[in-house]
Coordinates of N, CA and C in Angstrom, one line a residue:
M173 N 96.6 86.1 102.0 CA 96.4 85.8 101.6 C 94.4 84.5 101.2
R174 N 93.7 84.8 101.2 CA 92.9 84.3 101.5 C 92.6 83.3 99.9
E175 N 92.2 82.5 100.3 CA 92.2 81.3 98.6 C 90.6 80.2 99.0
E176 N 90.3 80.9 97.5 CA 89.3 80.6 97.0 C 88.4 79.1 97.9
K177 N 87.5 79.2 98.1 CA 87.0 77.3 99.2 C 86.4 76.7 97.7
R178 N 87.3 75.5 97.1 CA 86.9 74.3 96.6 C 85.3 73.7 97.1
F179 N 85.0 73.4 98.4 CA 85.2 72.4 98.4 C 83.0 72.6 99.6
C180 N 82.7 72.6 99.3 CA 80.4 72.3 100.4 C 81.2 72.6 102.1
P181 N 80.7 73.9 102.6 CA 81.0 72.9 104.0 C 80.2 72.8 105.4
L182 N 78.5 72.1 104.0 CA 78.1 71.9 104.7 C 78.4 70.2 104.6
C183 N 78.1 70.0 103.2 CA 78.5 68.6 102.6 C 79.9 68.1 101.3
G184 N 80.6 68.6 101.3 CA 81.7 68.7 100.9 C 82.5 68.4 99.6
N185 N 80.9 68.1 98.8 CA 81.3 68.6 97.6 C 81.5 69.3 97.1
R186 N 82.0 69.9 95.7 CA 82.8 70.8 94.7 C 82.0 71.8 95.0
L187 N 82.5 73.0 94.8 CA 81.3 74.2 94.5 C 81.8 75.1 93.4
E188 N 81.5 75.1 92.5 CA 81.3 76.4 91.8 C 80.6 77.6 91.4
K189 N 81.4 78.6 90.6 CA 80.9 79.8 91.1 C 80.0 79.9 89.4
I190 N 78.8 80.4 90.4 CA 77.4 80.2 89.2 C 77.3 82.2 89.5
L191 N 75.7 81.9 88.6 CA 75.0 83.5 89.3 C 73.7 83.0 90.6
H192 N 73.6 83.6 91.0 CA 72.4 83.2 92.9 C 72.9 84.8 93.2
D193 N 72.1 85.3 93.5 CA 71.2 85.9 93.9 C 71.9 87.5 93.2
H194 N 71.7 87.8 91.9 CA 72.2 88.1 90.7 C 74.1 88.4 91.0
R195 N 74.4 87.8 91.8 CA 75.6 88.1 92.2 C 76.4 86.8 91.7
M196 N 77.6 86.5 91.4 CA 78.8 85.1 91.4 C 78.7 85.1 92.3
R197 N 78.3 83.3 92.2 CA 78.9 83.5 94.0 C 79.5 82.1 93.7
L198 N 79.7 81.0 95.5 CA 80.2 79.1 94.4 C 78.5 78.5 95.1
V199 N 78.5 77.6 94.5 CA 77.5 77.3 95.1 C 77.8 75.4 94.7
C200 N 76.8 74.6 96.1 CA 77.6 73.8 96.1 C 77.0 72.6 94.5
T201 N 76.7 71.6 94.5 CA 76.5 71.7 93.2 C 76.0 70.0 93.7
V202 N 75.9 69.7 94.5 CA 75.4 68.9 94.8 C 73.7 69.0 96.1
C203 N 74.4 70.0 96.8 CA 73.3 70.1 97.8 C 72.8 71.6 97.4
K204 N 73.1 72.7 96.5 CA 73.3 73.7 96.3 C 72.8 74.8 97.1
K205 N 74.0 74.9 97.7 CA 73.6 75.7 98.7 C 74.4 76.6 98.8
P206 N 74.0 78.4 99.1 CA 75.2 79.9 98.0 C 76.1 79.3 99.1
L207 N 77.6 79.8 99.0 CA 78.8 80.1 100.2 C 78.5 81.7 99.8
Y208 N 78.1 82.2 100.8 CA 78.1 84.2 101.2 C 79.8 83.7 102.4
E209 N 80.8 83.9 101.1 CA 81.7 84.6 101.4 C 81.4 86.5 102.2
N210 N 82.1 86.2 103.4 CA 82.5 88.1 103.5 C 83.2 89.1 104.4
P211 N 83.0 90.5 104.6 CA 84.9 90.4 105.0 C 84.5 90.3 106.2
L212 N 86.5 90.4 106.3 CA 86.7 90.1 108.4 C 85.9 91.6 108.6
P213 N 85.7 90.3 110.2 CA 85.2 92.3 110.9 C 87.5 92.3 111.7
V214 N 87.2 93.8 111.8 CA 88.8 94.5 111.5 C 88.1 95.5 112.5
T215 N 89.0 95.8 114.2 CA 89.4 96.7 114.9 C 90.6 97.6 114.3
A216 N 90.3 99.1 115.5 CA 91.8 100.0 114.5 C 90.9 101.7 115.8
A217 N 92.5 101.4 116.6 CA 91.6 102.5 117.9 C 92.3 103.7 117.9
V218 N 91.6 104.5 118.2 CA 92.1 105.3 118.0 C 92.6 106.7 119.8
I219 N 93.5 106.9 120.3 CA 93.6 107.3 121.5 C 94.4 108.9 121.5
L220 N 93.9 109.4 121.9 CA 94.3 111.4 121.9 C 94.7 111.2 122.7
D221 N 95.8 111.9 122.5 CA 96.6 112.4 124.5 C 96.6 113.6 123.9
H222 N 96.1 114.8 125.5 CA 96.4 116.6 125.0 C 95.1 117.2 124.1
G223 N 94.5 115.7 123.1 CA 93.9 116.0 122.1 C 95.2 116.0 120.4
D224 N 95.8 116.0 121.0 CA 96.5 116.1 119.5 C 98.1 115.2 119.3
Q225 N 98.2 114.2 120.3 CA 98.2 113.3 120.2 C 98.3 112.3 119.8
L226 N 98.5 111.1 119.1 CA 98.4 110.5 118.3 C 98.5 109.2 118.0
L227 N 98.6 107.7 120.0 CA 99.1 107.0 119.4 C 99.1 105.9 118.5
L228 N 100.2 105.1 118.1 CA 100.2 104.5 117.1 C 101.3 103.6 117.7
V229 N 101.3 102.5 116.8 CA 102.2 100.9 117.5 C 103.3 100.9 115.9
K230 N 104.1 100.3 115.4 CA 105.1 100.2 115.1 C 104.2 98.3 114.7
R231 N 104.4 97.7 113.3 CA 104.2 96.1 113.5 C 105.3 95.5 113.4
K232 N 104.6 94.4 114.0 CA 105.8 93.7 114.0 C 105.4 92.2 113.4
M233 N 105.0 91.9 113.1 CA 105.3 90.9 110.9 C 104.1 91.6 110.5
E234 N 104.3 91.0 109.4 CA 103.3 91.2 108.1 C 101.8 91.2 108.3
P235 N 101.0 91.8 107.5 CA 100.9 92.8 106.5 C 102.1 93.8 107.3
A236 N 103.0 95.0 106.0 CA 103.2 96.1 106.6 C 104.3 95.5 108.1
K237 N 104.6 94.9 108.0 CA 105.8 95.0 109.1 C 106.6 96.2 109.3
G238 N 107.2 96.4 110.0 CA 107.9 97.8 110.2 C 106.9 98.6 110.0
E239 N 105.8 98.9 109.8 CA 104.9 100.0 109.8 C 104.3 100.7 110.6
W240 N 104.0 102.0 110.8 CA 103.6 102.6 111.6 C 101.7 102.0 111.8
C241 N 100.7 102.1 112.5 CA 99.0 102.5 112.4 C 98.8 102.1 113.7
L242 N 97.3 102.2 113.5 CA 96.8 102.2 114.4 C 96.8 101.3 115.6
P243 N 96.4 101.0 116.7 CA 96.7 99.9 117.6 C 95.0 99.2 116.6
G244 N 95.4 98.2 116.6 CA 94.2 96.7 116.3 C 94.0 95.4 115.8
G245 N 93.1 95.0 115.4 CA 93.8 94.0 114.7 C 91.4 93.3 114.8
F246 N 91.7 91.9 114.2 CA 90.5 90.7 113.9 C 89.8 90.5 115.1
V247 N 87.7 91.1 115.2 CA 88.0 91.4 116.4 C 87.4 89.3 116.6
E248 N 87.6 89.0 117.5 CA 86.8 87.3 117.9 C 85.9 86.6 117.8
L249 N 85.8 84.9 117.7 CA 84.4 84.5 117.4 C 82.9 85.1 118.2
D250 N 83.8 85.2 119.6 CA 83.4 85.8 120.9 C 82.7 86.7 121.4
E251 N 82.9 87.8 120.7 CA 83.0 89.2 120.9 C 83.0 90.6 120.2
G252 N 82.3 91.6 120.0 CA 81.1 92.3 119.8 C 82.8 93.4 119.4
P253 N 82.6 94.5 118.1 CA 83.8 94.9 118.1 C 84.1 95.7 118.4
A254 N 83.2 96.7 120.1 CA 83.8 97.2 120.8 C 84.6 96.6 122.2
Q255 N 84.4 95.4 122.2 CA 85.0 94.5 123.2 C 86.5 94.2 121.9
G256 N 86.5 94.3 121.2 CA 88.0 93.6 120.7 C 88.5 95.1 120.1
V257 N 88.1 96.3 120.1 CA 89.3 96.9 120.0 C 89.7 97.2 121.1
V258 N 89.2 97.5 122.5 CA 90.2 97.6 123.7 C 90.8 95.7 123.7
R259 N 89.7 95.1 124.2 CA 90.8 93.7 123.5 C 92.4 94.1 122.7
E260 N 92.8 94.3 122.3 CA 93.5 94.8 120.7 C 94.5 96.1 121.6
L261 N 94.0 96.9 122.1 CA 94.0 98.1 122.6 C 95.2 97.7 123.7
A262 N 95.0 96.6 124.8 CA 95.6 95.6 125.4 C 96.9 95.3 125.4
E263 N 96.6 94.6 124.2 CA 97.3 93.4 123.1 C 98.3 94.1 122.8
E264 N 98.9 95.8 121.8 CA 100.0 95.9 121.4 C 100.4 97.5 121.9
T265 N 99.4 97.2 123.8 CA 99.8 98.8 123.8 C 99.6 98.6 126.1
G266 N 99.6 97.7 126.0 CA 99.9 97.6 127.2 C 98.8 98.5 128.1
L267 N 97.8 99.2 127.5 CA 96.6 100.9 127.9 C 95.5 99.6 127.7
S268 N 94.4 100.2 129.1 CA 93.1 99.8 129.4 C 92.4 101.2 128.4
G269 N 91.3 100.8 128.4 CA 90.8 102.1 127.7 C 88.8 101.3 127.6
V270 N 88.6 102.7 127.2 CA 86.5 102.8 127.7 C 86.6 103.3 126.0
V271 N 85.8 102.5 125.4 CA 85.2 103.4 123.6 C 84.6 104.4 124.4
D272 N 84.7 105.5 123.4 CA 84.1 106.2 123.5 C 83.0 106.8 122.5
K273 N 83.4 106.8 120.5 CA 82.4 106.4 119.7 C 82.6 105.5 118.8
L274 N 81.9 105.4 117.9 CA 82.5 105.1 116.4 C 83.1 106.0 115.0
I275 N 84.5 105.8 114.4 CA 84.1 106.7 114.3 C 83.8 106.5 112.1
D276 N 84.4 105.3 112.5 CA 83.7 105.2 111.0 C 83.4 103.8 110.4
C277 N 83.2 103.6 109.5 CA 84.1 101.6 108.9 C 84.3 102.1 107.9
V278 N 85.4 101.0 107.1 CA 86.5 101.6 106.7 C 85.9 99.9 105.4
Y279 N 85.7 99.6 104.1 CA 86.5 98.7 103.2 C 87.7 98.6 102.9
E280 N 87.3 97.4 102.9 CA 89.5 97.0 102.2 C 89.5 96.4 101.6
N281 N 90.3 96.1 100.7 CA 90.2 94.2 99.8 C 91.7 94.0 100.1
N282 N 92.2 94.0 100.9 CA 93.5 93.8 101.9 C 94.4 92.5 101.3
P283 N 95.8 93.1 100.4 CA 96.4 91.7 99.3 C 96.3 90.5 100.9
F284 N 97.1 90.6 102.1 CA 97.4 90.2 102.8 C 96.0 88.3 102.9
Y285 N 95.3 89.8 104.6 CA 93.2 88.7 104.1 C 92.0 88.7 103.7
G286 N 92.2 89.2 102.1 CA 91.4 89.6 101.4 C 90.6 90.9 101.6
P287 N 89.3 91.1 101.4 CA 87.8 92.0 102.6 C 88.0 91.4 103.8
V288 N 88.3 92.7 104.4 CA 88.1 93.7 105.5 C 87.1 95.1 105.4
I289 N 86.5 94.9 107.1 CA 86.3 95.9 107.0 C 86.9 96.4 108.4
I290 N 86.8 97.9 108.5 CA 87.6 98.6 109.7 C 86.6 98.9 110.5
M291 N 86.7 98.8 111.3 CA 85.4 99.7 112.1 C 86.6 100.9 113.7
G292 N 86.6 101.9 113.2 CA 87.7 102.8 113.9 C 87.4 103.3 114.7
Y293 N 87.3 103.1 115.8 CA 86.9 103.4 117.7 C 86.8 104.6 117.7
Q294 N 87.3 105.7 118.7 CA 87.4 106.8 119.8 C 87.9 106.1 120.8
L295 N 88.5 106.0 122.0 CA 89.1 105.2 122.8 C 89.5 106.5 124.2
T296 N 89.4 106.3 124.8 CA 89.4 107.3 126.1 C 90.9 106.3 127.1
A297 N 92.2 106.3 126.9 CA 92.7 106.2 127.7 C 92.2 105.7 129.6
Q298 N 92.7 104.5 129.6 CA 92.0 104.0 131.4 C 92.9 103.8 132.5
G299 N 94.0 104.0 132.1 CA 95.0 103.2 132.5 C 95.9 101.8 132.1
G300 N 97.0 101.5 133.1 CA 97.8 100.2 131.9 C 99.2 101.2 131.6
E301 N 100.3 100.6 131.6 CA 101.4 100.5 130.8 C 101.9 101.0 129.6
L302 N 102.1 101.9 129.3 CA 102.2 102.1 127.8 C 103.9 100.4 127.8
K303 N 103.9 99.9 126.8 CA 104.7 100.2 126.6 C 104.5 98.3 124.3
A304 N 105.1 98.9 123.9 CA 104.2 97.5 123.0 C 104.4 95.9 123.3
G305 N 103.2 95.8 122.9 CA 103.4 93.9 123.6 C 103.1 93.2 121.9
D306 N 102.4 92.0 122.0 CA 101.9 91.4 120.7 C 102.3 92.1 119.7
D307 N 102.4 92.4 119.0 CA 102.2 92.0 117.7 C 102.7 93.6 117.7
A308 N 103.4 94.1 118.5 CA 103.8 95.4 118.3 C 105.3 95.4 118.5
V309 N 106.0 96.4 118.0 CA 108.0 96.4 117.9 C 107.7 97.6 118.9
A310 N 106.5 98.8 118.8 CA 106.8 100.2 119.8 C 106.0 100.5 119.7
V311 N 105.7 100.9 120.6 CA 104.4 102.4 120.4 C 104.8 103.7 120.2
Q312 N 104.0 104.9 120.5 CA 104.3 105.6 120.5 C 103.7 106.4 120.1
Y313 N 103.1 108.2 121.2 CA 102.5 109.4 120.6 C 103.1 109.2 119.6
F314 N 102.5 110.0 118.7 CA 103.1 111.2 117.4 C 101.9 112.4 117.3
P315 N 102.7 113.9 116.7 CA 102.1 115.0 116.7 C 101.0 114.7 116.0
L316 N 100.0 114.9 115.6 CA 98.7 115.3 114.4 C 99.4 115.7 113.9
T317 N 100.0 116.6 113.7 CA 100.8 117.4 113.0 C 102.5 116.7 112.2
A318 N 103.0 115.6 113.0 CA 104.4 115.0 112.2 C 103.6 113.5 112.7
L319 N 102.6 113.1 111.5 CA 102.7 112.3 111.8 C 104.0 111.3 110.6
P320 N 104.6 109.9 111.2 CA 104.8 108.9 110.1 C 104.0 108.7 108.9
P321 N 104.3 108.4 107.4 CA 103.6 107.4 107.0 C 103.0 106.3 108.1
I322 N 101.6 105.6 107.2 CA 100.5 105.0 108.2 C 100.6 103.6 107.2
A323 N 100.6 102.6 107.6 CA 100.6 101.9 106.9 C 99.1 101.1 105.7
F324 N 97.8 101.4 106.5 CA 96.8 101.1 105.8 C 96.0 102.5 105.7
D325 N 95.6 102.0 104.1 CA 95.0 103.3 103.7 C 93.2 103.5 104.1
S326 N 93.0 102.9 104.8 CA 91.1 102.7 106.0 C 92.2 103.2 106.9
H327 N 93.2 103.0 108.0 CA 93.6 103.9 109.3 C 93.9 105.1 108.7
Q328 N 94.3 105.4 107.7 CA 94.3 107.3 106.9 C 93.3 107.9 106.9
T329 N 92.3 107.4 106.8 CA 91.1 107.8 106.4 C 90.2 107.5 107.4
I330 N 90.7 106.5 108.2 CA 90.2 106.9 109.6 C 90.6 108.1 110.9
I331 N 92.1 108.4 111.0 CA 92.7 109.5 111.0 C 91.7 110.5 110.2
N332 N 92.2 110.6 108.9 CA 92.0 112.1 108.2 C 89.7 112.8 108.8
K333 N 89.4 111.5 109.5 CA 87.7 111.9 110.3 C 88.4 112.2 111.2
I334 N 89.6 112.1 112.0 CA 89.7 112.7 113.2 C 90.4 114.2 113.3
T335 N 90.7 114.2 112.5 CA 91.8 115.2 112.5 C 91.0 116.5 112.1
R336 N 89.8 116.2 111.3 CA 89.1 116.7 110.6 C 88.3 117.3 112.0
K337 N 87.8 116.9 113.1 CA 87.2 117.3 114.2 C 88.0 117.9 115.2
N338 N 89.2 118.2 114.9 CA 90.6 118.0 116.0 C 91.1 119.8 115.0
G339 N 90.9 119.7 114.6 CA 91.6 120.3 113.4 C 91.4 122.0 113.1

């Protein structure tokens, strides 16, 4: 869980919550700079095999350990979201892929990480060997008509968007 910041990252003095820019924000008591806290950027990969089989990973760690979700994860500081989703796909599934399109962006207040924005991308697999890696204990294609329960509401929203287009 993200903890509320207590000290200014610029000068080290205490922060206090005050009305700033029409919102309650943390502002430094000395340098008066506001602390703009933003959602963390997260990606989710949609890979369809033969148009009706969806690739899912079973999570190795919390949050949602042991539950199924789309491959994906946090965008790193040195990459954009499209690069991040390709990297996460490789790390979690062993597959390489290319981004076809952005499906949707979904806001979620994750109880573990706090506010996140999940960018769901449709990708085409371009090779590699399907195997669980990194944060996954299993990786498997499921028929769109027989998916297991999905760990995150945001992932379900993205899946719903793609199944409406393919259904």
